[in-house]
Amino acid sequence: MNAANPNAPNTTGHVSATNTKRALAHTLAVTSGKGGVGKTFVTANLAAALASLGQRVLVLDADLGLANLDVVLNLHPKVTMHDVITGTAVLVDAIVPAPGGFDVLLAGSGLVEYSRLTPEVRDKLLEILETVRPRYDWVLLDTGAGISDVVLFSVSLAEQVLVVATPEPTSLTDAYATIKVLATQQHRRVLRLVVNQTSKMGEAKTVHAQLKQVVDKYVNQALGAVVRLDLLGEIRSDVAVRESVLRRQLLLEAVPGCAAAQAVKILAARLIE
Amino acid sequence: MQLVQQAGASLPDEVPGSEPWLQALVDVLCDLSSRDALTGLVNRRSFEMTLAREVDRVARSGESALLVILDIDHFKNVNDSHGHAAGDLVIQAVAQQICDAVRPMDTVARIGGEEYAVILPNCPQAFGRAVAERIRQKVARMSVSIGPNTTLNITVSLGGAFAPQWVRSNGTLWMERADRQLYRAKAEGRNRACLEPTAISQVSAEEKGMLFGKPVTELSEDSE
């Protein structure tokens, strides 16, 4: 008998009894603390990489306030999550296929009005997640920047968290703040890190070491618990990234052979290990 | 005219009926219509306008603004045991303490019988608690004289929430959030200030220093 993981956050209220074959999708929140570090870029390309590994993937635009997944993917569906929440459309109509072989559920700009989490929006988001989970292997939640209650709530919906940071001091500080909040408020004990836009190979290790050191000293000691920060991968600065972003194409579609695309694929492989 | 005089405002000095006189009269009336008669604070109507403006401003600027709602604890007891005149004195005294505890740029309003609200534009999140506590303590420390030999000590409960930054929202939602904290303060025993957790964990200077310093290689534990 496997004991239930005592550290698993109680996000869904569901207790899955299936240990052998997963009936519900893994849920992974991609968050960053600071905006503009490539969170949506990582989410979209990671989804494509997972899809290329045969996984059924849905990306849920959990950046309710200021979504730009639509911009990154160059998708402009008529029906969005906003319509689902307001009850003018059904969920299946709002889920659209994205270029990378995965599905996406976009928030729609109307959701800006809800960017304060009302209980209704909370319930609706939970309901949406519960509905889609049986149909996919992975649900990625692209969360907003910052650590507002909306962001924390969307992160709380996911079992796993991937923190995206760049080596920049501001990004590092915000990533650390996010890790601290998730550890203290959501009792997260395992967090994963991907370092984006590194300028030299191995820089991610340094960034990870810096973060880990502060987490060990300040978070773990304060909590009296061990918060594990795993380095999942490193994506180096790559001109191909900028080009694909400007062309509003997925890197994995536009320049699948480039170093950054390879790095994302490695990330995906490690994730499903 | 009577209304203006009765409200304690002075009539314009200009020649009655002249254009400057009319303008001055309109100004007086506008001011009266935005103020609470008992305390002279901003009234509910004017408060709601200010709140809506602040929400818009914050949405654009991303500045940090705090809304505090406060309520006199057990105010009904004051009215019941000492009469409504005493109740009025208490309401005025609390209003004065709030005004003394905040900056001139802040908007202090009376939004209900014994309920007040303060809008604090440009209030950093780190200072929110200090401001709310200052108001609470100022009120708790004062004695209101309601008769020759009678003074009352009053406490207030406060709830606060910061405006949503960078997003469009509305004043009603902001009020609801602050209100929820006020309920929490009441439920937790009154005479206290509860702020909505901002989730901004303070990253201390020490933590930052360590974050940007060189990773410390494991210190050897030879000494043990």
CSV table of C-alpha atoms in Angstrom, one decimal:
chain,number,residue,atom,x,y,z
A,1,MET,CA,0.0,0.0,0.0
A,2,ASN,CA,1.3,3.4,-0.9
A,3,ALA,CA,0.7,6.0,1.7
A,4,ALA,CA,-0.8,9.2,0.4
A,5,ASN,CA,1.7,11.9,0.0
A,6,PRO,CA,1.3,14.0,3.1
A,7,ASN,CA,2.8,17.0,1.4
A,8,ALA,CA,0.4,17.0,-1.5
A,9,PRO,CA,-1.5,20.2,-1.4
A,10,ASN,CA,-5.2,19.7,-1.1
A,11,THR,CA,-6.1,21.6,-4.2
A,12,THR,CA,-8.9,19.7,-5.7
A,13,GLY,CA,-10.5,18.0,-2.8
A,14,HIS,CA,-10.3,14.8,-4.9
A,15,VAL,CA,-8.5,11.8,-3.7
A,16,SER,CA,-7.3,9.7,-6.6
A,17,ALA,CA,-7.2,6.1,-5.8
A,18,THR,CA,-5.5,5.1,-9.0
A,19,ASN,CA,-1.8,4.6,-8.5
A,20,THR,CA,-1.0,2.5,-11.5
A,21,LYS,CA,-2.8,4.2,-14.4
A,22,ARG,CA,-3.4,7.9,-14.1
A,23,ALA,CA,-6.9,8.8,-14.7
A,24,LEU,CA,-6.4,12.5,-14.3
A,25,ALA,CA,-4.0,14.8,-15.9
A,26,HIS,CA,-0.9,16.1,-14.1
A,27,THR,CA,-1.4,19.7,-13.3
A,28,LEU,CA,1.6,22.0,-13.5
A,29,ALA,CA,1.5,25.7,-12.8
A,30,VAL,CA,4.1,27.9,-14.5
A,31,THR,CA,4.8,31.0,-12.5
A,32,SER,CA,7.6,33.4,-12.1
A,33,GLY,CA,7.1,36.3,-9.7
A,34,LYS,CA,8.4,38.8,-12.2
A,35,GLY,CA,6.8,39.4,-15.5
A,36,GLY,CA,8.7,39.3,-18.8
A,37,VAL,CA,11.0,36.4,-17.9
A,38,GLY,CA,9.5,34.1,-20.6
A,39,LYS,CA,6.8,32.4,-18.5
A,40,THR,CA,4.4,32.2,-21.4
A,41,PHE,CA,7.1,31.3,-23.8
A,42,VAL,CA,8.2,28.4,-21.6
A,43,THR,CA,4.6,27.3,-21.1
A,44,ALA,CA,3.7,27.2,-24.7
A,45,ASN,CA,6.9,25.5,-25.9
A,46,LEU,CA,6.9,23.1,-23.1
A,47,ALA,CA,3.3,22.1,-24.0
A,48,ALA,CA,4.5,21.6,-27.6
A,49,ALA,CA,7.5,19.5,-26.4
A,50,LEU,CA,5.2,17.4,-24.2
A,51,ALA,CA,2.8,16.9,-27.1
A,52,SER,CA,5.7,15.8,-29.3
A,53,LEU,CA,6.4,13.1,-26.7
A,54,GLY,CA,2.9,11.8,-27.2
A,55,GLN,CA,1.3,13.5,-24.2
A,56,ARG,CA,-2.2,15.0,-24.4
A,57,VAL,CA,-1.7,18.6,-23.3
A,58,LEU,CA,-4.0,21.4,-22.4
A,59,VAL,CA,-2.7,24.9,-21.6
A,60,LEU,CA,-5.0,26.9,-19.5
A,61,ASP,CA,-4.6,30.6,-19.5
A,62,ALA,CA,-4.7,31.3,-15.8
A,63,ASP,CA,-3.4,34.8,-16.2
A,64,LEU,CA,-6.9,36.1,-16.0
A,65,GLY,CA,-6.1,39.7,-15.8
A,66,LEU,CA,-3.5,40.2,-18.5
A,67,ALA,CA,-3.4,37.2,-20.7
A,68,ASN,CA,-1.0,37.2,-23.6
A,69,LEU,CA,-1.0,33.5,-24.4
A,70,ASP,CA,-3.2,34.5,-27.3
A,71,VAL,CA,-0.5,36.8,-28.6
A,72,VAL,CA,2.3,34.2,-28.2
A,73,LEU,CA,0.2,31.6,-30.1
A,74,ASN,CA,-1.3,34.0,-32.5
A,75,LEU,CA,-4.7,32.6,-31.7
A,76,HIS,CA,-7.9,34.6,-31.5
A,77,PRO,CA,-10.8,32.3,-30.8
A,78,LYS,CA,-14.3,33.7,-30.8
A,79,VAL,CA,-15.2,31.8,-27.7
A,80,THR,CA,-13.0,32.0,-24.6
A,81,MET,CA,-13.1,31.0,-20.9
A,82,HIS,CA,-14.7,34.4,-20.3
A,83,ASP,CA,-17.8,33.1,-22.2
A,84,VAL,CA,-17.7,29.9,-20.3
A,85,ILE,CA,-17.6,31.7,-16.9
A,86,THR,CA,-20.4,34.0,-17.9
A,87,GLY,CA,-22.4,31.1,-19.1
A,88,THR,CA,-22.8,32.2,-22.7
A,89,ALA,CA,-20.8,29.2,-24.1
A,90,VAL,CA,-19.9,25.7,-23.2
A,91,LEU,CA,-16.4,24.6,-22.3
A,92,VAL,CA,-15.8,22.3,-25.4
A,93,ASP,CA,-16.3,25.3,-27.7
A,94,ALA,CA,-13.7,27.4,-25.8
A,95,ILE,CA,-10.9,24.7,-26.1
A,96,VAL,CA,-9.1,25.2,-29.3
A,97,PRO,CA,-6.1,23.4,-30.9
A,98,ALA,CA,-2.9,25.3,-30.9
A,99,PRO,CA,-0.1,25.1,-33.5
A,100,GLY,CA,2.2,22.9,-31.4
A,101,GLY,CA,-0.2,19.9,-31.2
A,102,PHE,CA,-1.8,20.8,-27.9
A,103,ASP,CA,-5.0,22.4,-26.9
A,104,VAL,CA,-5.5,25.7,-25.3
A,105,LEU,CA,-8.1,27.4,-23.2
A,106,LEU,CA,-7.7,31.1,-23.5
A,107,ALA,CA,-9.0,33.5,-20.8
A,108,GLY,CA,-10.3,36.2,-23.1
A,109,SER,CA,-9.9,39.9,-22.4
A,110,GLY,CA,-13.3,40.1,-20.8
A,111,LEU,CA,-11.9,38.3,-17.8
A,112,VAL,CA,-10.0,41.3,-16.8
A,113,GLU,CA,-13.1,42.4,-15.2
A,114,TYR,CA,-12.9,39.4,-12.9
A,115,SER,CA,-9.4,39.8,-12.0
A,116,ARG,CA,-10.4,40.1,-8.5
A,117,LEU,CA,-11.2,36.6,-7.6
A,118,THR,CA,-14.8,36.4,-6.7
A,119,PRO,CA,-16.1,33.1,-5.2
A,120,GLU,CA,-18.0,32.5,-8.5
A,121,VAL,CA,-14.9,32.8,-10.6
A,122,ARG,CA,-13.0,30.5,-8.2
A,123,ASP,CA,-15.7,27.9,-8.3
A,124,LYS,CA,-15.9,28.1,-12.1
A,125,LEU,CA,-12.2,27.7,-12.5
A,126,LEU,CA,-12.1,24.7,-10.2
A,127,GLU,CA,-15.0,23.2,-12.1
A,128,ILE,CA,-13.3,23.8,-15.5
A,129,LEU,CA,-10.1,22.1,-14.2
A,130,GLU,CA,-12.0,19.2,-12.9
A,131,THR,CA,-13.8,18.8,-16.2
A,132,VAL,CA,-10.7,18.8,-18.3
A,133,ARG,CA,-8.4,16.7,-16.2
A,134,PRO,CA,-9.7,13.3,-17.2
A,135,ARG,CA,-9.2,14.2,-20.9
A,136,TYR,CA,-5.5,15.1,-20.8
A,137,ASP,CA,-2.2,13.8,-19.5
A,138,TRP,CA,-1.0,17.3,-18.7
A,139,VAL,CA,-2.7,20.5,-17.9
A,140,LEU,CA,-0.3,23.5,-17.8
A,141,LEU,CA,-1.5,26.6,-16.1
A,142,ASP,CA,0.1,29.8,-17.4
A,143,THR,CA,-0.2,32.1,-14.4
A,144,GLY,CA,0.1,35.8,-14.2
A,145,ALA,CA,3.1,37.8,-13.0
A,146,GLY,CA,3.4,38.8,-9.4
A,147,ILE,CA,2.1,37.0,-6.4
A,148,SER,CA,-1.4,38.5,-6.2
A,149,ASP,CA,-4.3,36.4,-4.9
A,150,VAL,CA,-5.3,35.6,-8.4
A,151,VAL,CA,-1.8,34.2,-9.2
A,152,LEU,CA,-1.7,32.3,-5.9
A,153,PHE,CA,-5.1,30.9,-6.5
A,154,SER,CA,-4.2,29.6,-10.0
A,155,VAL,CA,-1.0,28.1,-8.7
A,156,SER,CA,-3.0,26.5,-5.9
A,157,LEU,CA,-5.0,24.6,-8.5
A,158,ALA,CA,-1.9,22.7,-9.7
A,159,GLU,CA,-0.1,19.8,-8.1
A,160,GLN,CA,3.3,20.8,-9.3
A,161,VAL,CA,4.9,24.2,-9.7
A,162,LEU,CA,7.5,25.3,-12.2
A,163,VAL,CA,9.1,28.6,-11.4
A,164,VAL,CA,10.6,30.4,-14.3
A,165,ALA,CA,13.5,32.9,-13.5
A,166,THR,CA,16.2,34.6,-15.4
A,167,PRO,CA,19.6,35.4,-13.9
A,168,GLU,CA,18.6,39.0,-13.5
A,169,PRO,CA,18.6,40.2,-9.9
A,170,THR,CA,15.0,41.5,-10.0
A,171,SER,CA,13.8,38.1,-11.4
A,172,LEU,CA,15.8,36.3,-8.8
A,173,THR,CA,14.3,38.3,-6.0
A,174,ASP,CA,10.8,37.9,-7.3
A,175,ALA,CA,11.3,34.2,-7.9
A,176,TYR,CA,12.6,33.8,-4.4
A,177,ALA,CA,9.6,35.8,-3.0
A,178,THR,CA,7.3,33.4,-5.0
A,179,ILE,CA,9.0,30.3,-3.6
A,180,LYS,CA,8.8,31.7,-0.1
A,181,VAL,CA,5.1,32.5,-0.4
A,182,LEU,CA,4.3,29.1,-1.9
A,183,ALA,CA,6.2,27.3,0.8
A,184,THR,CA,4.7,29.2,3.6
A,185,GLN,CA,1.1,29.8,2.4
A,186,GLN,CA,0.5,26.8,0.2
A,187,HIS,CA,2.8,24.4,2.1
A,188,ARG,CA,4.6,23.5,-1.0
A,189,ARG,CA,7.6,21.2,-0.3
A,190,VAL,CA,8.8,20.6,-3.8
A,191,LEU,CA,9.3,23.4,-6.3
A,192,ARG,CA,10.9,23.2,-9.7
A,193,LEU,CA,13.0,25.8,-11.3
A,194,VAL,CA,13.8,26.6,-14.9
A,195,VAL,CA,16.3,29.3,-15.6
A,196,ASN,CA,15.6,31.1,-18.8
A,197,GLN,CA,17.8,33.4,-20.8
A,198,THR,CA,21.1,32.4,-19.4
A,199,SER,CA,24.2,33.8,-21.1
A,200,LYS,CA,26.6,30.9,-20.5
A,201,MET,CA,26.1,27.3,-19.9
A,202,GLY,CA,26.0,26.4,-16.3
A,203,GLU,CA,24.7,29.8,-15.2
A,204,ALA,CA,21.5,28.0,-14.2
A,205,LYS,CA,23.4,26.0,-11.7
A,206,THR,CA,24.7,29.1,-10.1
A,207,VAL,CA,21.3,30.7,-10.0
A,208,HIS,CA,19.8,27.6,-8.5
A,209,ALA,CA,22.6,27.4,-5.9
A,210,GLN,CA,21.9,31.0,-4.9
A,211,LEU,CA,18.2,30.5,-4.6
A,212,LYS,CA,18.6,27.2,-2.8
A,213,GLN,CA,21.0,28.6,-0.3
A,214,VAL,CA,18.6,31.4,0.7
A,215,VAL,CA,15.7,29.0,0.8
A,216,ASP,CA,17.6,26.7,3.0
A,217,LYS,CA,18.6,29.4,5.4
A,218,TYR,CA,15.5,31.6,5.6
A,219,VAL,CA,12.5,29.5,4.4
A,220,ASN,CA,13.4,26.1,5.7
A,221,GLN,CA,14.6,27.3,9.1
A,222,ALA,CA,11.5,29.5,9.6
A,223,LEU,CA,9.2,26.7,8.6
A,224,GLY,CA,11.1,23.9,10.3
A,225,ALA,CA,10.6,21.9,7.1
A,226,VAL,CA,12.5,21.1,4.0
A,227,VAL,CA,11.5,22.8,0.9
A,228,ARG,CA,13.1,21.2,-2.1
A,229,LEU,CA,14.0,23.4,-5.1
A,230,ASP,CA,14.9,21.2,-8.0
A,231,LEU,CA,16.6,22.6,-11.1
A,232,LEU,CA,14.6,21.2,-14.0
A,233,GLY,CA,16.4,22.9,-16.8
A,234,GLU,CA,18.2,25.8,-18.4
A,235,ILE,CA,17.3,27.7,-21.5
A,236,ARG,CA,20.1,29.7,-22.9
A,237,SER,CA,19.6,33.1,-24.6
A,238,ASP,CA,19.1,32.3,-28.2
A,239,VAL,CA,18.5,34.7,-31.1
A,240,ALA,CA,16.1,32.1,-32.5
A,241,VAL,CA,13.8,32.7,-29.5
A,242,ARG,CA,13.5,36.4,-30.2
A,243,GLU,CA,12.8,35.7,-33.8
A,244,SER,CA,10.1,33.1,-33.1
A,245,VAL,CA,8.5,35.4,-30.6
A,246,LEU,CA,8.5,38.3,-33.0
A,247,ARG,CA,7.0,36.1,-35.7
A,248,ARG,CA,4.5,34.9,-33.1
A,249,GLN,CA,5.4,31.3,-33.7
A,250,LEU,CA,6.3,28.6,-31.3
A,251,LEU,CA,10.1,28.1,-31.1
A,252,LEU,CA,9.6,24.3,-31.4
A,253,GLU,CA,7.7,24.9,-34.7
A,254,ALA,CA,9.8,27.7,-36.1
A,255,VAL,CA,13.4,26.6,-35.2
A,256,PRO,CA,13.0,23.1,-33.7
A,257,GLY,CA,16.7,22.4,-34.0
A,258,CYS,CA,18.1,25.4,-32.1
A,259,ALA,CA,19.7,25.1,-28.7
A,260,ALA,CA,16.8,26.7,-26.9
A,261,ALA,CA,14.3,24.3,-28.5
A,262,GLN,CA,16.5,21.4,-27.5
A,263,ALA,CA,16.6,22.7,-23.9
A,264,VAL,CA,12.8,22.8,-23.8
A,265,LYS,CA,12.6,19.3,-25.1
A,266,ILE,CA,14.9,18.1,-22.3
A,267,LEU,CA,12.7,20.0,-19.9
A,268,ALA,CA,9.7,18.1,-21.1
A,269,ALA,CA,11.5,14.7,-21.0
A,270,ARG,CA,12.5,15.4,-17.4
A,271,LEU,CA,9.0,16.4,-16.5
A,272,ILE,CA,7.5,13.1,-17.5
A,273,GLU,CA,10.3,11.0,-16.1
B,1,MET,CA,-29.8,80.6,2.4
B,2,GLN,CA,-31.3,79.1,5.5
B,3,LEU,CA,-29.8,75.8,4.7
B,4,VAL,CA,-26.4,77.2,4.3
B,5,GLN,CA,-26.5,79.1,7.5
B,6,GLN,CA,-28.0,76.3,9.4
B,7,ALA,CA,-25.2,74.1,8.2
B,8,GLY,CA,-22.8,76.5,9.8
B,9,ALA,CA,-21.4,77.7,6.5
B,10,SER,CA,-21.0,81.4,6.0
B,11,LEU,CA,-22.8,83.1,3.1
B,12,PRO,CA,-20.7,84.6,0.4
B,13,ASP,CA,-19.5,88.2,0.9
B,14,GLU,CA,-20.3,89.2,-2.7
B,15,VAL,CA,-23.3,91.3,-3.7
B,16,PRO,CA,-26.3,89.0,-3.3
B,17,GLY,CA,-27.6,87.9,-6.7
B,18,SER,CA,-24.3,88.8,-8.5
B,19,GLU,CA,-22.5,86.2,-10.6
B,20,PRO,CA,-19.6,85.8,-8.1
B,21,TRP,CA,-22.1,85.5,-5.3
B,22,LEU,CA,-24.0,82.7,-7.2
B,23,GLN,CA,-20.7,80.9,-7.9
B,24,ALA,CA,-19.7,81.2,-4.3
B,25,LEU,CA,-23.0,79.9,-3.2
B,26,VAL,CA,-22.8,76.9,-5.6
B,27,ASP,CA,-19.3,76.2,-4.2
B,28,VAL,CA,-20.7,76.2,-0.6
B,29,LEU,CA,-23.6,73.9,-1.6
B,30,CYS,CA,-21.3,71.5,-3.4
B,31,ASP,CA,-19.1,71.3,-0.4
B,32,LEU,CA,-22.1,70.8,1.9
B,33,SER,CA,-23.4,68.1,-0.3
B,34,SER,CA,-20.2,66.1,-0.1
B,35,ARG,CA,-19.8,66.3,3.7
B,36,ASP,CA,-21.3,64.5,6.6
B,37,ALA,CA,-23.2,66.9,8.7
B,38,LEU,CA,-22.2,65.5,12.1
B,39,THR,CA,-18.5,65.0,11.6
B,40,GLY,CA,-17.6,67.2,8.7
B,41,LEU,CA,-16.0,64.2,7.0
B,42,VAL,CA,-16.5,63.3,3.4
B,43,ASN,CA,-19.9,61.6,3.1
B,44,ARG,CA,-20.8,58.3,1.5
B,45,ARG,CA,-21.7,59.7,-1.9
B,46,SER,CA,-18.5,61.7,-2.2
B,47,PHE,CA,-16.5,58.8,-0.8
B,48,GLU,CA,-17.8,56.5,-3.5
B,49,MET,CA,-16.7,58.9,-6.2
B,50,THR,CA,-13.3,59.2,-4.7
B,51,LEU,CA,-13.0,55.4,-4.4
B,52,ALA,CA,-13.9,54.9,-8.1
B,53,ARG,CA,-11.4,57.5,-9.1
B,54,GLU,CA,-8.7,55.8,-7.0
B,55,VAL,CA,-9.4,52.4,-8.6
B,56,ASP,CA,-9.0,53.9,-12.0
B,57,ARG,CA,-5.8,55.7,-11.0
B,58,VAL,CA,-4.3,52.6,-9.5
B,59,ALA,CA,-5.2,50.5,-12.5
B,60,ARG,CA,-3.2,52.8,-14.7
B,61,SER,CA,-0.3,53.7,-12.4
B,62,GLY,CA,0.1,50.4,-10.6
B,63,GLU,CA,0.6,52.4,-7.4
B,64,SER,CA,-0.2,50.9,-4.1
B,65,ALA,CA,-3.4,52.3,-2.5
B,66,LEU,CA,-5.0,51.1,0.8
B,67,LEU,CA,-8.6,51.2,1.8
B,68,VAL,CA,-9.4,50.9,5.4
B,69,ILE,CA,-12.9,50.5,6.8
B,70,LEU,CA,-13.5,50.8,10.5
B,71,ASP,CA,-16.4,50.4,12.8
B,72,ILE,CA,-16.8,51.5,16.4
B,73,ASP,CA,-17.0,48.5,18.7
B,74,HIS,CA,-20.2,48.0,20.6
B,75,PHE,CA,-21.6,51.3,19.6
B,76,LYS,CA,-25.1,50.3,20.3
B,77,ASN,CA,-24.2,50.0,24.0
B,78,VAL,CA,-23.1,53.7,24.0
B,79,ASN,CA,-26.4,54.8,22.5
B,80,ASP,CA,-28.4,52.5,24.8
B,81,SER,CA,-26.6,53.4,28.0
B,82,HIS,CA,-25.7,57.1,27.5
B,83,GLY,CA,-28.1,58.3,24.9
B,84,HIS,CA,-27.8,59.4,21.3
B,85,ALA,CA,-26.2,62.8,22.2
B,86,ALA,CA,-23.3,60.9,23.7
B,87,GLY,CA,-23.3,58.6,20.7
B,88,ASP,CA,-22.9,61.7,18.5
B,89,LEU,CA,-20.0,62.9,20.6
B,90,VAL,CA,-18.3,59.6,20.2
B,91,ILE,CA,-18.8,59.6,16.5
B,92,GLN,CA,-17.2,63.1,16.3
B,93,ALA,CA,-14.3,62.2,18.5
B,94,VAL,CA,-13.5,59.1,16.6
B,95,ALA,CA,-13.6,61.0,13.3
B,96,GLN,CA,-11.1,63.5,14.8
B,97,GLN,CA,-8.7,60.7,15.8
B,98,ILE,CA,-8.8,59.1,12.4
B,99,CYS,CA,-8.0,62.4,10.7
B,100,ASP,CA,-5.1,63.0,13.1
B,101,ALA,CA,-3.7,59.6,12.3
B,102,VAL,CA,-3.5,59.9,8.6
B,103,ARG,CA,-2.0,62.2,6.0
B,104,PRO,CA,-3.8,65.3,4.7
B,105,MET,CA,-4.0,63.7,1.2
B,106,ASP,CA,-5.9,60.7,2.5
B,107,THR,CA,-9.7,60.7,2.3
B,108,VAL,CA,-11.5,60.1,5.6
B,109,ALA,CA,-15.2,59.4,5.2
B,110,ARG,CA,-18.2,58.5,7.3
B,111,ILE,CA,-19.9,55.9,5.3
B,112,GLY,CA,-22.5,54.7,7.8
B,113,GLY,CA,-23.8,55.2,11.3
B,114,GLU,CA,-20.7,54.3,13.2
B,115,GLU,CA,-18.7,53.2,10.2
B,116,TYR,CA,-15.8,55.1,8.6
B,117,ALA,CA,-13.6,54.5,5.6
B,118,VAL,CA,-10.2,55.9,4.7
B,119,ILE,CA,-8.6,55.9,1.3
B,120,LEU,CA,-4.9,56.1,1.4
B,121,PRO,CA,-3.4,56.7,-2.1
B,122,ASN,CA,0.2,55.9,-2.6
B,123,CYS,CA,0.5,53.8,0.5
B,124,PRO,CA,3.2,51.2,0.2
B,125,GLN,CA,2.1,47.7,1.3
B,126,ALA,CA,4.8,47.6,3.9
B,127,PHE,CA,3.2,50.5,5.7
B,128,GLY,CA,-0.5,49.3,5.6
B,129,ARG,CA,-0.4,47.6,9.0
B,130,ALA,CA,1.3,50.5,10.7
B,131,VAL,CA,-1.3,53.0,9.5
B,132,ALA,CA,-4.2,50.8,10.5
B,133,GLU,CA,-2.6,50.2,13.9
B,134,ARG,CA,-2.0,53.9,14.4
B,135,ILE,CA,-5.6,54.7,13.9
B,136,ARG,CA,-6.7,51.9,16.2
B,137,GLN,CA,-4.3,53.0,19.0
B,138,LYS,CA,-5.2,56.6,18.7
B,139,VAL,CA,-8.9,55.8,19.2
B,140,ALA,CA,-8.2,53.3,22.0
B,141,ARG,CA,-6.1,55.9,23.9
B,142,MET,CA,-8.5,58.8,23.9
B,143,SER,CA,-11.3,59.4,26.4
B,144,VAL,CA,-14.5,60.9,25.2
B,145,SER,CA,-16.1,63.3,27.7
B,146,ILE,CA,-19.8,62.9,27.4
B,147,GLY,CA,-20.9,64.6,30.5
B,148,PRO,CA,-19.6,66.5,33.6
B,149,ASN,CA,-18.1,63.4,35.2
B,150,THR,CA,-18.4,60.8,32.5
B,151,THR,CA,-15.8,59.8,30.0
B,152,LEU,CA,-16.0,56.8,27.7
B,153,ASN,CA,-13.2,54.7,26.3
B,154,ILE,CA,-13.9,53.6,22.8
B,155,THR,CA,-12.3,51.0,20.5
B,156,VAL,CA,-12.6,50.4,16.8
B,157,SER,CA,-12.2,47.4,14.6
B,158,LEU,CA,-10.5,47.9,11.2
B,159,GLY,CA,-10.4,46.0,8.0
B,160,GLY,CA,-8.1,46.9,5.1
B,161,ALA,CA,-7.3,45.8,1.6
B,162,PHE,CA,-5.0,47.2,-1.1
B,163,ALA,CA,-6.3,48.2,-4.5
B,164,PRO,CA,-5.8,45.7,-7.2
B,165,GLN,CA,-2.8,46.9,-9.2
B,166,TRP,CA,-2.5,47.0,-13.0
B,167,VAL,CA,-6.0,45.6,-13.5
B,168,ARG,CA,-9.3,47.2,-14.0
B,169,SER,CA,-11.7,46.6,-11.2
B,170,ASN,CA,-14.3,48.6,-9.3
B,171,GLY,CA,-14.8,50.2,-6.0
B,172,THR,CA,-17.5,47.7,-4.9
B,173,LEU,CA,-15.1,44.8,-5.1
B,174,TRP,CA,-12.5,46.7,-3.2
B,175,MET,CA,-15.0,47.6,-0.5
B,176,GLU,CA,-16.0,44.0,-0.2
B,177,ARG,CA,-12.5,42.9,0.4
B,178,ALA,CA,-11.9,45.5,3.0
B,179,ASP,CA,-15.2,44.6,4.6
B,180,ARG,CA,-14.3,41.0,4.8
B,181,GLN,CA,-11.3,41.9,6.8
B,182,LEU,CA,-13.4,44.1,9.0
B,183,TYR,CA,-15.6,41.1,9.7
B,184,ARG,CA,-12.6,39.1,10.5
B,185,ALA,CA,-11.4,41.8,13.0
B,186,LYS,CA,-14.8,41.8,14.7
B,187,ALA,CA,-14.8,38.0,14.8
B,188,GLU,CA,-11.3,37.8,16.2
B,189,GLY,CA,-12.4,39.9,19.2
B,190,ARG,CA,-12.6,43.5,18.1
B,191,ASN,CA,-10.2,46.4,18.8
B,192,ARG,CA,-7.9,45.1,16.2
B,193,ALA,CA,-6.9,45.7,12.6
B,194,CYS,CA,-7.0,43.0,10.0
B,195,LEU,CA,-5.5,43.5,6.5
B,196,GLU,CA,-6.0,41.3,3.6
B,197,PRO,CA,-2.8,39.2,3.3
B,198,THR,CA,-0.9,40.9,0.5
B,199,ALA,CA,1.1,37.8,-0.3
B,200,ILE,CA,4.1,40.1,-0.7
B,201,SER,CA,6.5,38.3,1.4
B,202,GLN,CA,9.1,40.7,2.4
B,203,VAL,CA,12.4,39.7,1.1
B,204,SER,CA,14.7,41.1,3.7
B,205,ALA,CA,18.0,42.9,3.0
B,206,GLU,CA,19.8,39.9,4.4
B,207,GLU,CA,18.0,37.5,2.1
B,208,LYS,CA,18.8,39.8,-0.8
B,209,GLY,CA,22.4,40.0,0.2
B,210,MET,CA,22.6,36.3,0.3
B,211,LEU,CA,20.8,35.9,-3.0
B,212,PHE,CA,23.2,38.1,-4.8
B,213,GLY,CA,26.4,37.0,-3.0
B,214,LYS,CA,28.5,34.2,-4.1
B,215,PRO,CA,27.1,30.8,-3.1
B,216,VAL,CA,28.8,29.8,0.1
B,217,THR,CA,30.5,26.5,-0.3
B,218,GLU,CA,29.5,24.1,2.5
B,219,LEU,CA,31.3,25.2,5.6
B,220,SER,CA,33.4,22.4,6.9
B,221,GLU,CA,32.3,21.2,10.2
B,222,ASP,CA,35.8,20.4,11.4
B,223,SER,CA,35.3,22.2,14.6
B,224,GLU,CA,32.8,19.6,15.8
